[in-house]
PDB file of C-alpha atoms and ligand atoms in Angstrom:
ATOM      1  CA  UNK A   1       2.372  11.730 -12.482  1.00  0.00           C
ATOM      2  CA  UNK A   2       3.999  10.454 -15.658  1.00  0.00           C
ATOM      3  CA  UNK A   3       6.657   7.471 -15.216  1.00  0.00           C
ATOM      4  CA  UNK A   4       5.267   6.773 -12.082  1.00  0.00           C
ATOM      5  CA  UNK A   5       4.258   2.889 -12.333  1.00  0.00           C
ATOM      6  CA  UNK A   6       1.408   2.991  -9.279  1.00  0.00           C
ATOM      7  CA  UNK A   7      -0.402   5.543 -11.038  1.00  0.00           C
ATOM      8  CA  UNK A   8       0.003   4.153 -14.104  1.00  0.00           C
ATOM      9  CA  UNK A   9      -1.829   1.283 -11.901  1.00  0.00           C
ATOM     10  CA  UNK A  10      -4.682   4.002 -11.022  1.00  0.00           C
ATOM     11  CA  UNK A  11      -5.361   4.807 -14.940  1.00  0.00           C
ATOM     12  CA  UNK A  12      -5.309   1.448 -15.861  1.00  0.00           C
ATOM     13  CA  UNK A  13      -2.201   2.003 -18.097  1.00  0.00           C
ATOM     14  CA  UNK A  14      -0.648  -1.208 -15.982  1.00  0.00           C
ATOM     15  CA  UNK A  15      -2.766  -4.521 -14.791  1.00  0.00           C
ATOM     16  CA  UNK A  16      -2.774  -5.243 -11.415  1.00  0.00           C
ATOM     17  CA  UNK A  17      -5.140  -7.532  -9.603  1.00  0.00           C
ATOM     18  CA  UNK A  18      -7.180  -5.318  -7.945  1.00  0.00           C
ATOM     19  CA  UNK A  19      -8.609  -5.781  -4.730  1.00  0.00           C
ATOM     20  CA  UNK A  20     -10.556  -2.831  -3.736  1.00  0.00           C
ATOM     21  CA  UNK A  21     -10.515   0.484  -5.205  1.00  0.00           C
ATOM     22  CA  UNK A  22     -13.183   3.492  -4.029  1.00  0.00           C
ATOM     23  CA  UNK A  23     -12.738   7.736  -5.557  1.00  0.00           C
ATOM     24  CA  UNK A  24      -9.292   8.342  -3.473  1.00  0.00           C
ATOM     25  CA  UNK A  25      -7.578   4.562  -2.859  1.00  0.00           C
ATOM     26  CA  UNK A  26      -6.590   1.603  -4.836  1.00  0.00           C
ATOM     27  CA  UNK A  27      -5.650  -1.781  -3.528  1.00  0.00           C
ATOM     28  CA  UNK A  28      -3.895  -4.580  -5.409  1.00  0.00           C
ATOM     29  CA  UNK A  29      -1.423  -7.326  -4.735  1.00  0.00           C
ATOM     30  CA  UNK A  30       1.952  -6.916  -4.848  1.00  0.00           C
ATOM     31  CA  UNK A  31       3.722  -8.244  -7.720  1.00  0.00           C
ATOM     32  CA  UNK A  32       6.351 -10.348  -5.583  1.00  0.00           C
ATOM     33  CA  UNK A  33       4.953 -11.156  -2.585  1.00  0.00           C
ATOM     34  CA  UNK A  34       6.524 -11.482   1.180  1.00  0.00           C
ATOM     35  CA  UNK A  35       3.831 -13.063   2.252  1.00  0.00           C
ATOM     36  CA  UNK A  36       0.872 -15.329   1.379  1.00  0.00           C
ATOM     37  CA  UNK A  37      -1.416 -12.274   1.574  1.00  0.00           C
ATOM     38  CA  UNK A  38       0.777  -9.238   0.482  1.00  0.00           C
ATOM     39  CA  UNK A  39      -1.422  -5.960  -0.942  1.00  0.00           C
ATOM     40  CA  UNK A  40      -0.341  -2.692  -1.560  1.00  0.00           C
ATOM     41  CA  UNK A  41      -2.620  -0.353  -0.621  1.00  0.00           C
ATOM     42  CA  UNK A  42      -1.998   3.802  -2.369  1.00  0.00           C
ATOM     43  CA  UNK A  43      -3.986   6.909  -2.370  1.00  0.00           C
ATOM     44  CA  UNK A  44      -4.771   7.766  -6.186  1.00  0.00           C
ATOM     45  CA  UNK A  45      -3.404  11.179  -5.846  1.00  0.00           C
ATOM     46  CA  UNK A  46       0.200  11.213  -6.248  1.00  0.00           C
ATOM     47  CA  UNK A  47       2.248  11.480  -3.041  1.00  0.00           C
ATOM     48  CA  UNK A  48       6.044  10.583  -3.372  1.00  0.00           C
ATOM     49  CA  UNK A  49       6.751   8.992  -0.074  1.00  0.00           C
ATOM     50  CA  UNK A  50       5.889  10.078   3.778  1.00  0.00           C
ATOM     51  CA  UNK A  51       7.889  13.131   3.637  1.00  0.00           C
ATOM     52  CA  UNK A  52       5.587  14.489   1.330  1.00  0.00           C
ATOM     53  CA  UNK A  53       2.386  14.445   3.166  1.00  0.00           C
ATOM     54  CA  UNK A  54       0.740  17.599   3.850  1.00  0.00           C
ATOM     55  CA  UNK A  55      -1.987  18.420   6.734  1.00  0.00           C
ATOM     56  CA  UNK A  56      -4.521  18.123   3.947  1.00  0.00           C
ATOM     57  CA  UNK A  57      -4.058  14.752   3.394  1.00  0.00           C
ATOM     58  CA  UNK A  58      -4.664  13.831   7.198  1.00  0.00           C
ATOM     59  CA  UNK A  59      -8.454  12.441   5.960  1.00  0.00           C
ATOM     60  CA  UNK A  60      -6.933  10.622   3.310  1.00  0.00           C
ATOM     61  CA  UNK A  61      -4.186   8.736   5.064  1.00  0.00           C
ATOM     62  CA  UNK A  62      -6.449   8.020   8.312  1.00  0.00           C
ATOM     63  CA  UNK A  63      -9.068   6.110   5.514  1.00  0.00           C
ATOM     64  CA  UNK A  64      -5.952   4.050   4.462  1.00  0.00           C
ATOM     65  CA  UNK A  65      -6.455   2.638   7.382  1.00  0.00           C
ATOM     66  CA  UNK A  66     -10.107   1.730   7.282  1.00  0.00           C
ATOM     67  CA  UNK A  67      -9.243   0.417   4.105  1.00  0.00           C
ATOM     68  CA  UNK A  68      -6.467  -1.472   5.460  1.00  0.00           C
ATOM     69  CA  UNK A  69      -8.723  -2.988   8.508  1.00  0.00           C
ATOM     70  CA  UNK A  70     -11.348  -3.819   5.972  1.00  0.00           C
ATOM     71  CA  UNK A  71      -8.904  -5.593   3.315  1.00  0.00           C
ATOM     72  CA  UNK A  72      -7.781  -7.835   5.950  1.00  0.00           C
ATOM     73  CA  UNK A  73     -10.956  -8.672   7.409  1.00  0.00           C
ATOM     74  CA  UNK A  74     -11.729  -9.644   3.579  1.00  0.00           C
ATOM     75  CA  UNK A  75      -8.704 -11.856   3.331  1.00  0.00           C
ATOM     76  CA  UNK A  76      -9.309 -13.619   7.349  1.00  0.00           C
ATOM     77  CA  UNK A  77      -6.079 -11.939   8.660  1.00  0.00           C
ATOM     78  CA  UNK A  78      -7.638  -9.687  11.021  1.00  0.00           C
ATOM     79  CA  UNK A  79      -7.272 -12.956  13.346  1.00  0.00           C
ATOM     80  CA  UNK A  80      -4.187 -14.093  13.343  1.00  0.00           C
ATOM     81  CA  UNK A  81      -2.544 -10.913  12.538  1.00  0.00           C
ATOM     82  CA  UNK A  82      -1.068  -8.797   9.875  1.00  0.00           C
ATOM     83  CA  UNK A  83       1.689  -5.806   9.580  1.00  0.00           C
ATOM     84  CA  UNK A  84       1.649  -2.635   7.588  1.00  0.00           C
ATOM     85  CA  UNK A  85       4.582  -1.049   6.318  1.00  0.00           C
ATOM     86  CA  UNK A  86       5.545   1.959   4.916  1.00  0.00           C
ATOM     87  CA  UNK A  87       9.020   2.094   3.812  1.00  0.00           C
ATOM     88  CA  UNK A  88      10.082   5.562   3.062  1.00  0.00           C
ATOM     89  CA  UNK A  89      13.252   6.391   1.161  1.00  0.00           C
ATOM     90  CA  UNK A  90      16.524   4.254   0.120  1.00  0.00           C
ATOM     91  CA  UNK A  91      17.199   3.718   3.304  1.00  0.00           C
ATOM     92  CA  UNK A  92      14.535   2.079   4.552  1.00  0.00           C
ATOM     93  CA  UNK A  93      13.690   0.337   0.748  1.00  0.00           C
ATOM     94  CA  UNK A  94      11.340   2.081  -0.722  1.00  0.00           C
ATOM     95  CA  UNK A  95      11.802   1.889  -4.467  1.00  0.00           C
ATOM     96  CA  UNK A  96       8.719   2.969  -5.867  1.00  0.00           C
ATOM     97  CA  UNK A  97       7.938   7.018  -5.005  1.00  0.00           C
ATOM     98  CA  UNK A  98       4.331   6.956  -4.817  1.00  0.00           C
ATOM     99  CA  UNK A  99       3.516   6.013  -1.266  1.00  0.00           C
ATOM    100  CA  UNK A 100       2.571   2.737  -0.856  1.00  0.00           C
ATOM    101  CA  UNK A 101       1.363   1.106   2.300  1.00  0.00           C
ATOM    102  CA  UNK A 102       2.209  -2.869   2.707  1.00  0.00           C
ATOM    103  CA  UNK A 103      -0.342  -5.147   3.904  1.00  0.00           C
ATOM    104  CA  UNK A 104       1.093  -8.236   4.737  1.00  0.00           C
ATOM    105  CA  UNK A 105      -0.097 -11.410   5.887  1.00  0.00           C
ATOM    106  CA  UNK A 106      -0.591 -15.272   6.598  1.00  0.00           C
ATOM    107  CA  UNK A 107       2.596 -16.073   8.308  1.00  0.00           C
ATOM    108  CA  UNK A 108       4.399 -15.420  11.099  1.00  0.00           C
ATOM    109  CA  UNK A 109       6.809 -12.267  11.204  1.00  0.00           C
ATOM    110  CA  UNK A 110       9.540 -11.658  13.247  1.00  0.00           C
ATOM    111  CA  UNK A 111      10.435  -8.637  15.181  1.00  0.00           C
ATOM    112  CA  UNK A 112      12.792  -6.155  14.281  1.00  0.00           C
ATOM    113  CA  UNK A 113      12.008  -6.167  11.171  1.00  0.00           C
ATOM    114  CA  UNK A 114      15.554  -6.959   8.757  1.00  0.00           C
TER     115      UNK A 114
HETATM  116  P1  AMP B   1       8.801  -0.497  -1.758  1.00  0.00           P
HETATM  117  O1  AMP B   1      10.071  -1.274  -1.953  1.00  0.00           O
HETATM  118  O2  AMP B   1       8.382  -0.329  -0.333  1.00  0.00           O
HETATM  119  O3  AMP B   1       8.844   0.809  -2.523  1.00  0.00           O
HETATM  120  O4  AMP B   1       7.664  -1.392  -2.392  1.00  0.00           O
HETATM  121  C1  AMP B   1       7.370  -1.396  -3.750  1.00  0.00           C
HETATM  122  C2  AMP B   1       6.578  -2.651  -4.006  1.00  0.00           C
HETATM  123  O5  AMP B   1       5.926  -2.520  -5.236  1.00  0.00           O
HETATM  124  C3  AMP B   1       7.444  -3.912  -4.076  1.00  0.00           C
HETATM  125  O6  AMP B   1       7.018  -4.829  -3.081  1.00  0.00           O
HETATM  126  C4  AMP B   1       7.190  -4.428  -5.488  1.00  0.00           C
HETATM  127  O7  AMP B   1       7.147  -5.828  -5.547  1.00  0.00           O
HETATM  128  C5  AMP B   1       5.867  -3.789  -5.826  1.00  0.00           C
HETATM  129  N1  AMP B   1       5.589  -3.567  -7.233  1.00  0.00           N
HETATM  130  C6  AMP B   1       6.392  -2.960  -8.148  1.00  0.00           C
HETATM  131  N2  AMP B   1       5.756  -2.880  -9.330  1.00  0.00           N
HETATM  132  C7  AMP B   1       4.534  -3.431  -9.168  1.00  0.00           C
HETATM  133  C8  AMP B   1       3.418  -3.643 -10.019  1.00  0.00           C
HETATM  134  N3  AMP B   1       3.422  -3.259 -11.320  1.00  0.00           N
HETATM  135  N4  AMP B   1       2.328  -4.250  -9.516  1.00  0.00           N
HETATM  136  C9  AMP B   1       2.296  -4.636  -8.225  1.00  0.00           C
HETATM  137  N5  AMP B   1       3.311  -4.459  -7.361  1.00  0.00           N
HETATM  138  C10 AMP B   1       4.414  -3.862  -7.825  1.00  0.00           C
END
């Protein structure tokens, strides 16, 4: 989608440091990161935020996952632990609307979340 900075990260129109990237998902650190390990991990398709999911994209955001299991078993967080988040709408801080899922990790975090 056009202004949308994450897939101008997908064509390559923006540098990110990539992480892992396969034909549907893209993984690259997050430009100011919470956390010593802090990726962002999007499907390529455009998909505004969680509200906009469909039943066809059940595949898609299930691999997310497997991605996101992988990613941290590639950066030795699967130990010690690591959080996802998916912040969806003002409310809850999402400012970029192409979902995004946060993979954070290599400190301690605190429950409830702020
Ligand atoms: P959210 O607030 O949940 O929408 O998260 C958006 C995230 O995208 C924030 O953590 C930003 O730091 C991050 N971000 C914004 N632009 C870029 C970029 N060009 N490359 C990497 N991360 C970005």
């Amino acid at each position: 989608m056009e202004n949308c900075i994450f897939c101008k990260v997908v064509k390559r129109e923006l540098s990110a440091e990539i992480v892992y990237e396969d034909n549907e998902i893209l993984a690259f650190r997050d430009i100011n990161p919470q956390a010593p390990i802090h990726i962002l991990i999007i499907p390529k398709k455009h998909i505004g935020s969680l509200n906009e999911i469909e039943i066809d994209d059940i595949n898609l955001i299930g691999k997310i996952f497997i991605v996101a299991k992988n990613i941290a078993k590639q950066f030795k967080i699967d130990s010690s632990g690591y959080r996802i988040v998916l912040n969806t709408n003002f409310g809850a801080g999402q400012s970029v609307y192409h979902i995004h899922f946060h993979l954070l990790g290599g400190r301690f975090f605190r429950w409830p979340p702020g």
